[in-house]
XYZ file of C-alpha atoms in Angstrom:
474
model
C -22.956 -0.996 -13.722
C -26.776 0.422 -13.610
C -28.479 1.759 -10.680
C -30.398 -1.432 -9.670
C -27.494 -3.538 -9.270
C -25.787 -0.989 -7.429
C -28.224 -0.954 -4.959
C -28.364 -4.670 -5.007
C -24.663 -5.040 -4.456
C -24.180 -2.093 -1.840
C -27.256 -2.676 0.572
C -26.248 -4.314 3.960
C -26.505 -8.176 4.248
C -28.480 -9.605 7.125
C -25.857 -10.279 10.016
C -25.831 -11.415 13.407
C -27.321 -8.945 15.763
C -24.529 -6.813 17.437
C -26.274 -6.061 20.499
C -26.133 -9.988 21.368
C -23.087 -10.552 20.017
C -21.410 -8.153 22.208
C -22.820 -9.547 25.477
C -21.051 -12.866 24.211
C -17.604 -11.754 23.421
C -15.097 -10.351 26.136
C -12.763 -7.650 25.199
C -9.342 -9.245 25.461
C -10.885 -12.060 23.100
C -12.359 -9.248 20.675
C -8.914 -7.527 20.450
C -6.926 -10.696 19.834
C -9.333 -12.132 17.021
C -9.676 -8.761 15.410
C -5.937 -8.461 15.121
C -5.417 -12.107 14.161
C -7.518 -11.344 10.941
C -5.470 -8.574 10.105
C -2.170 -10.148 10.808
C -3.737 -12.889 8.268
C -4.003 -10.211 5.664
C -0.468 -9.104 6.483
C 0.877 -12.875 6.037
C -0.924 -13.069 2.302
C 0.610 -9.835 1.289
C 3.977 -10.964 2.277
C 3.768 -14.246 0.757
C 2.680 -12.800 -2.425
C 5.818 -10.298 -2.186
C 8.095 -12.719 -1.640
C 6.893 -15.226 -3.907
C 5.960 -13.460 -6.969
C 8.389 -13.163 -9.882
C 6.586 -9.815 -11.382
C 8.593 -6.005 -11.037
C 5.311 -4.863 -10.736
C 3.882 -6.956 -7.849
C 7.300 -7.930 -5.934
C 9.172 -4.281 -6.210
C 6.222 -2.028 -6.890
C 3.881 -3.910 -4.230
C 0.546 -3.530 -6.881
C -1.127 -5.907 -4.551
C -4.376 -5.900 -2.280
C -5.890 -8.675 -0.383
C -8.621 -8.795 2.482
C -11.283 -11.410 4.179
C -14.961 -11.138 3.808
C -17.661 -13.376 5.565
C -20.014 -16.183 3.751
C -22.455 -13.516 2.358
C -19.793 -10.918 1.338
C -19.345 -8.578 4.246
C -16.022 -6.743 4.483
C -14.362 -8.275 7.254
C -10.439 -7.361 6.743
C -9.136 -4.913 4.429
C -5.500 -4.079 5.587
C -4.014 -0.761 4.053
C -3.872 -1.470 0.055
C -3.975 0.454 -3.435
C -7.306 2.802 -3.330
C -8.653 1.475 -6.272
C -8.435 -2.422 -4.818
C -8.818 -2.262 -1.204
C -12.514 -1.808 -0.441
C -14.172 -2.744 -4.105
C -13.165 -6.816 -3.857
C -16.760 -7.013 -2.096
C -17.853 -6.476 -5.248
C -16.222 -9.307 -6.744
C -16.954 -11.734 -3.897
C -20.796 -10.947 -4.340
C -20.282 -11.486 -7.743
C -19.325 -15.065 -7.606
C -21.670 -15.609 -4.560
C -24.588 -14.639 -7.197
C -23.086 -16.630 -9.861
C -22.068 -19.990 -8.018
C -24.221 -19.639 -5.035
C -25.114 -23.382 -5.336
C -22.054 -24.716 -6.839
C -19.361 -23.766 -4.485
C -17.206 -26.699 -2.564
C -14.284 -26.643 -0.472
C -11.137 -26.461 -2.189
C -12.477 -24.455 -4.739
C -10.327 -21.089 -6.513
C -12.120 -18.220 -8.650
C -10.236 -16.097 -10.776
C -11.425 -12.529 -11.952
C -10.191 -9.542 -14.208
C -13.225 -8.629 -15.994
C -14.572 -5.042 -14.948
C -17.893 -6.247 -16.169
C -18.229 -9.698 -15.477
C -16.331 -9.776 -12.397
C -15.873 -6.402 -11.116
C -12.065 -6.129 -11.417
C -10.526 -2.762 -11.184
C -9.025 -2.909 -14.957
C -7.888 -6.057 -16.973
C -4.442 -6.333 -15.633
C -5.713 -6.669 -11.900
C -6.171 -10.447 -11.561
C -7.794 -11.629 -8.387
C -8.054 -15.256 -6.529
C -11.112 -15.991 -4.581
C -11.051 -18.791 -2.436
C -14.164 -19.857 -0.094
C -13.238 -21.137 3.413
C -15.641 -23.565 4.956
C -16.732 -24.836 8.263
C -19.005 -27.610 8.805
C -20.375 -27.736 5.537
C -21.011 -24.028 4.713
C -18.998 -21.044 3.552
C -17.851 -19.148 6.362
C -15.288 -16.843 4.780
C -14.097 -15.598 1.439
C -10.475 -14.393 0.725
C -8.735 -12.715 -2.094
C -5.214 -12.294 -3.312
C -5.055 -9.536 -6.230
C -2.305 -8.298 -8.112
C -1.169 -6.347 -11.158
C -0.099 -9.136 -13.827
C 2.750 -8.422 -16.210
C 0.579 -9.271 -19.704
C -3.026 -10.021 -20.273
C -2.579 -10.827 -24.016
C -3.730 -7.289 -25.430
C -3.037 -5.501 -28.595
C 0.295 -4.145 -27.304
C 2.920 -5.713 -24.129
C 1.576 -4.719 -20.835
C -1.991 -3.749 -21.637
C -1.677 -0.574 -21.332
C -1.932 1.813 -24.736
C -4.328 4.548 -25.163
C -6.208 3.475 -28.418
C -7.989 0.429 -27.761
C -10.985 -0.084 -29.819
C -13.008 -1.358 -26.503
C -12.540 -3.338 -23.449
C -11.584 -6.722 -25.445
C -8.563 -4.918 -27.072
C -7.246 -4.591 -23.399
C -6.786 -8.381 -23.159
C -8.370 -12.166 -21.927
C -11.255 -11.185 -19.807
C -12.094 -13.710 -16.982
C -15.422 -13.279 -15.754
C -15.036 -15.088 -12.247
C -14.427 -18.768 -13.407
C -13.393 -21.504 -11.252
C -9.482 -22.350 -11.917
C -9.626 -25.032 -9.166
C -12.674 -27.053 -7.919
C -12.419 -29.392 -5.143
C -8.782 -28.778 -4.930
C -7.966 -29.895 -8.501
C -6.640 -27.778 -10.949
C -8.765 -27.091 -14.017
C -5.875 -27.804 -16.487
C -8.207 -26.804 -19.504
C -9.034 -23.578 -18.400
C -5.631 -22.952 -17.090
C -3.731 -23.796 -20.311
C -6.422 -21.570 -22.288
C -5.400 -18.580 -19.718
C -1.681 -19.197 -20.395
C -1.737 -19.359 -23.871
C -3.412 -16.071 -23.894
C -0.840 -13.726 -22.339
C 2.478 -13.079 -23.134
C 5.366 -14.204 -21.124
C 3.146 -17.099 -19.708
C 5.599 -18.589 -17.729
C 6.083 -15.299 -15.646
C 2.274 -14.539 -15.003
C 1.964 -18.343 -13.973
C 4.446 -17.897 -11.384
C 2.458 -14.712 -9.949
C -0.706 -16.657 -10.068
C 0.542 -19.586 -8.159
C 2.083 -16.867 -5.703
C -1.664 -15.408 -5.329
C -3.259 -18.804 -5.099
C -0.651 -19.734 -2.431
C -1.535 -16.378 -0.274
C -5.391 -17.821 -0.291
C -4.091 -21.364 0.897
C -2.085 -19.271 3.636
C -5.581 -17.522 4.950
C -7.195 -20.864 4.729
C -4.750 -22.622 7.102
C -4.849 -19.566 9.159
C -8.302 -18.739 9.204
C -9.296 -22.565 10.045
C -6.681 -22.519 12.992
C -8.400 -19.366 14.530
C -11.530 -20.399 14.561
C -10.149 -24.055 15.561
C -8.967 -21.857 18.419
C -11.941 -19.747 19.427
C -14.817 -21.404 17.634
C -16.707 -20.089 15.046
C -19.375 -18.525 17.009
C -16.865 -16.367 19.097
C -14.985 -15.280 15.798
C -18.240 -14.372 14.120
C -19.439 -12.166 17.195
C -16.439 -10.216 17.330
C -16.651 -9.566 13.505
C -19.929 -8.422 14.046
C -19.128 -6.264 17.417
C -15.787 -5.013 15.338
C -18.072 -4.295 12.601
C -20.820 -2.071 14.708
C -18.041 -0.501 16.642
C -16.431 1.039 13.318
C -19.538 2.046 12.222
C -20.583 3.757 15.254
C -16.867 5.494 15.167
C -17.335 6.792 11.690
C -20.730 7.962 11.929
C -19.407 10.130 14.949
C -16.490 11.321 12.785
C -18.938 12.538 10.270
C -21.574 13.888 12.625
C -18.962 16.416 13.704
C -18.498 17.673 10.277
C -20.662 20.827 9.266
C -23.562 19.678 7.484
C -23.518 20.917 4.180
C -22.945 19.858 0.025
C -19.300 20.722 -0.661
C -17.767 20.509 -4.507
C -14.555 19.450 -5.795
C -13.254 18.470 -9.388
C -9.969 17.353 -10.707
C -9.382 16.729 -14.539
C -6.786 14.587 -16.607
C -5.381 16.225 -19.967
C -6.956 13.938 -22.143
C -8.364 10.159 -22.615
C -5.425 9.214 -24.457
C -7.129 8.846 -27.958
C -9.250 12.446 -28.220
C -5.634 14.832 -27.296
C -5.758 17.977 -25.496
C -9.450 17.367 -24.542
C -9.704 17.366 -20.419
C -11.534 14.552 -18.771
C -13.043 16.084 -15.437
C -14.273 14.611 -12.635
C -16.777 16.470 -10.311
C -17.690 15.385 -6.920
C -20.474 17.035 -4.233
C -20.141 15.568 -0.927
C -22.960 16.177 1.327
C -23.099 15.661 4.889
C -26.568 15.040 6.537
C -26.153 14.392 10.177
C -23.932 11.089 10.562
C -24.115 10.312 7.186
C -21.979 10.719 3.941
C -22.800 10.921 0.461
C -20.519 11.373 -2.138
C -22.237 12.393 -5.720
C -20.610 11.928 -8.955
C -23.403 12.945 -11.425
C -21.982 15.819 -12.727
C -18.574 14.608 -14.026
C -17.891 13.989 -17.604
C -19.664 11.330 -20.118
C -17.767 8.209 -20.677
C -14.778 8.546 -23.448
C -13.358 6.771 -26.347
C -9.918 6.147 -24.393
C -8.928 3.819 -21.790
C -9.201 5.955 -18.811
C -12.989 5.249 -17.851
C -13.740 3.608 -14.530
C -15.693 0.906 -12.994
C -18.305 1.662 -10.474
C -16.452 -1.001 -8.217
C -13.338 0.861 -8.669
C -14.773 4.535 -8.279
C -16.887 3.021 -5.208
C -13.802 2.306 -3.433
C -11.503 5.228 -4.487
C -13.830 7.266 -3.178
C -14.508 5.612 0.054
C -10.597 5.593 0.660
C -10.617 8.904 -0.102
C -13.251 9.943 2.607
C -11.377 7.506 4.778
C -8.353 10.059 4.776
C -10.832 12.360 6.941
C -11.863 10.327 9.378
C -10.147 9.871 12.921
C -6.782 8.551 12.020
C -7.198 6.051 15.265
C -9.811 3.786 12.833
C -6.731 3.286 10.333
C -6.545 -0.166 11.463
C -10.529 -0.836 11.862
C -12.002 -0.442 8.597
C -14.708 -2.894 7.202
C -18.206 -3.242 6.392
C -19.323 -0.991 9.118
C -16.761 1.989 7.444
C -19.410 1.328 4.431
C -22.830 1.595 6.431
C -21.996 5.057 6.580
C -21.320 6.069 3.059
C -23.045 6.163 -0.148
C -21.564 6.570 -3.520
C -23.419 7.828 -6.461
C -22.106 7.206 -9.897
C -24.829 6.910 -12.628
C -24.283 4.628 -15.467
C -22.456 5.971 -18.553
C -20.231 8.404 -17.274
C -16.476 8.250 -16.956
C -16.754 7.021 -13.524
C -19.247 4.273 -14.362
C -18.635 3.307 -17.992
C -20.903 1.063 -20.296
C -19.640 -1.774 -21.487
C -17.513 -2.167 -23.897
C -15.545 1.361 -22.817
C -12.182 0.488 -21.936
C -10.732 0.601 -18.662
C -7.136 -0.045 -18.919
C -5.750 3.085 -17.916
C -8.713 3.883 -15.051
C -6.648 3.565 -11.702
C -4.117 5.773 -12.655
C -5.845 8.508 -14.500
C -9.403 9.034 -13.630
C -8.755 6.956 -10.290
C -6.231 9.801 -9.424
C -9.056 12.340 -10.393
C -11.626 10.722 -8.083
C -10.112 10.628 -5.066
C -8.431 14.388 -5.764
C -12.163 15.424 -6.081
C -13.106 13.458 -2.961
C -10.417 15.286 -1.036
C -10.996 18.920 -2.746
C -14.608 18.518 -1.124
C -14.060 17.275 1.999
C -11.190 20.037 2.615
C -14.244 22.218 2.507
C -15.868 20.604 5.153
C -12.784 19.783 7.315
C -9.810 22.419 6.368
C -8.110 21.490 9.137
C -7.630 18.273 7.699
C -6.830 19.192 4.124
C -3.705 17.985 2.115
C -1.963 20.068 -0.507
C -1.913 18.112 -4.141
C 0.674 15.145 -4.653
C 2.854 14.816 -7.681
C 0.625 12.793 -10.591
C 1.907 9.570 -11.680
C 5.346 9.151 -13.307
C 5.006 6.181 -15.400
C 5.613 4.431 -19.079
C 5.920 1.137 -20.538
C 8.794 -0.014 -22.055
C 8.816 -3.072 -23.762
C 11.361 -4.759 -26.515
C 13.838 -7.796 -26.715
C 16.236 -8.120 -23.918
C 19.851 -8.639 -25.497
C 20.952 -10.816 -22.489
C 17.991 -13.423 -23.328
C 16.678 -12.981 -26.861
C 13.310 -12.961 -25.716
C 10.277 -10.373 -24.852
C 10.529 -7.902 -21.899
C 8.059 -5.615 -20.385
C 9.257 -2.667 -18.189
C 6.058 -1.350 -16.054
C 7.510 1.918 -14.989
C 5.279 2.910 -12.670
C 7.265 4.897 -10.322
C 7.004 6.712 -6.848
C 8.951 9.365 -7.903
C 6.629 12.200 -6.946
C 5.910 14.001 -3.636
C 3.151 14.055 -1.420
C 1.393 17.138 -0.705
C 1.853 18.394 3.227
C -0.985 18.339 5.279
C -1.793 20.943 8.549
C 1.056 20.032 10.918
C 3.114 17.955 8.783
C 5.566 18.023 5.721
C 4.867 15.601 2.734
C 7.056 12.742 2.231
C 8.672 12.123 -0.891
C 8.800 8.872 -3.294
C 5.031 8.900 -3.047
C 4.126 8.127 -6.259
C 0.472 9.718 -6.847
C -2.643 10.038 -4.329
C -4.252 7.169 -5.994
C -2.061 5.017 -4.649
C -1.972 6.501 -1.054
C 1.498 6.168 -0.796
C 1.707 2.066 -1.175
C 3.628 2.126 -4.498
C 7.115 1.670 -3.535
C 10.481 2.664 -5.334
C 12.369 -0.047 -6.753
C 15.489 -1.674 -5.776
C 17.925 -0.428 -8.145
C 19.898 -3.580 -8.163
C 16.736 -5.651 -9.318
C 16.356 -3.416 -12.302
C 19.606 -3.836 -13.572
C 19.116 -7.716 -12.990
C 16.026 -8.186 -14.629
C 16.119 -5.412 -17.382
C 18.501 -4.754 -19.986
C 19.386 -1.274 -18.512
C 22.117 0.365 -16.063
C 20.846 2.858 -13.389
C 23.263 5.745 -13.627
C 21.347 7.966 -10.907
C 18.677 8.402 -9.094
C 17.978 11.764 -7.137
C 15.650 14.515 -6.249
C 15.554 17.596 -7.956
C 16.791 20.506 -5.827
C 14.164 22.728 -4.493
C 11.302 20.910 -6.127
C 9.256 20.644 -2.665
C 6.294 22.795 -2.764
C 6.977 25.977 -0.548
C 4.890 26.576 2.887
C 5.030 26.482 6.425
C 4.848 22.815 6.013
C 6.024 21.662 2.524
C 5.197 19.076 0.061
C 7.236 16.000 -0.575
C 10.420 16.637 -2.982
C 10.033 14.883 -6.492
């Protein structure tokens, strides 16, 4: 993604004047509406968890949801995977640019292409739904999750030697799969015909579509109760308050430029040649600039990151050093105080057709580690020790019980979290790129779904990092 496009997609869009809006909203209504928006997102997430058949989604919780206003401002993004939960606005704005005069009530769009749709990587499929009020788009909702297969050269879409991103499966560039409430069956048939385990992928997709339907119903109820003017005023005020609070946090930090870096062993193709992400975090007054310009160039292997994914992870890393009381209040206002620089052609903003299948769990983790290292210099009292790295593997084969293919995405929360000042790290935290959102799977579910028997699962003795506050065991 070149800088001109980045500037276009990240610049603040016009919104209602917060000062005027603030005079028209009482505190009780403001709090009720805001927490109502957060509750809608949590209900969306719960719907996906409870209706998906996928091990990755229902057990490991590889999910993100969110709400944006009609112009793509971020309204509500409850905690999710760092690589997904902020970057959804890029996909919303992509669809706005592509379909601005061709969006109708009942439409649903699907995107998984990092280059044309701004997904994180091909296995993350996102369903976007516009929500109308009086003939105009008032909101966009997103339900995104990691599907079992994308039709790549090998089952599961994770392999280290793709020729280019087209080797990583079908690429869906933000197309309508439902128009005016009617499924586009030809498009859906084409998609199902290009993935393995199509019935399972189909179930997961309908789970995400159902989540957007829930959001549509709940947002319609919210607007019906308070009126569109009041709801939009509340959103404008919350964005203003969040921006003010974030800027106040940054202003308390010492001005300067701070450095951090993190490396992965290799790109999966050229072995034993490390790939390094380098970060300079510059604090100036109440603004924070995170610059990855000195990072390595993009690689032949599957670890390259897209700019939207890098942006999301970097913002998540910065949020860790803000006031924890803001945890439930991040929105577009947070991002107005942050500037993320990642020149095109680097491993943090790769050019087409670089593969990106393994980006979130490789360079994605390096990005947040580099940001944390840099920010720890600026705010030592909030520094965190390193987390356990990703322990994962894709295992696939023939299930002797059924005679059919199975794909086991072994992305497990087995490592420990690093300690922070005053607190021990917690166990079963996966890796820092997940912010602890990946769950440990249920043993009974593993044994039912896969031709395996779990003999034991236990922590290694003395595996915690020693110190006044110790790291979590693995």
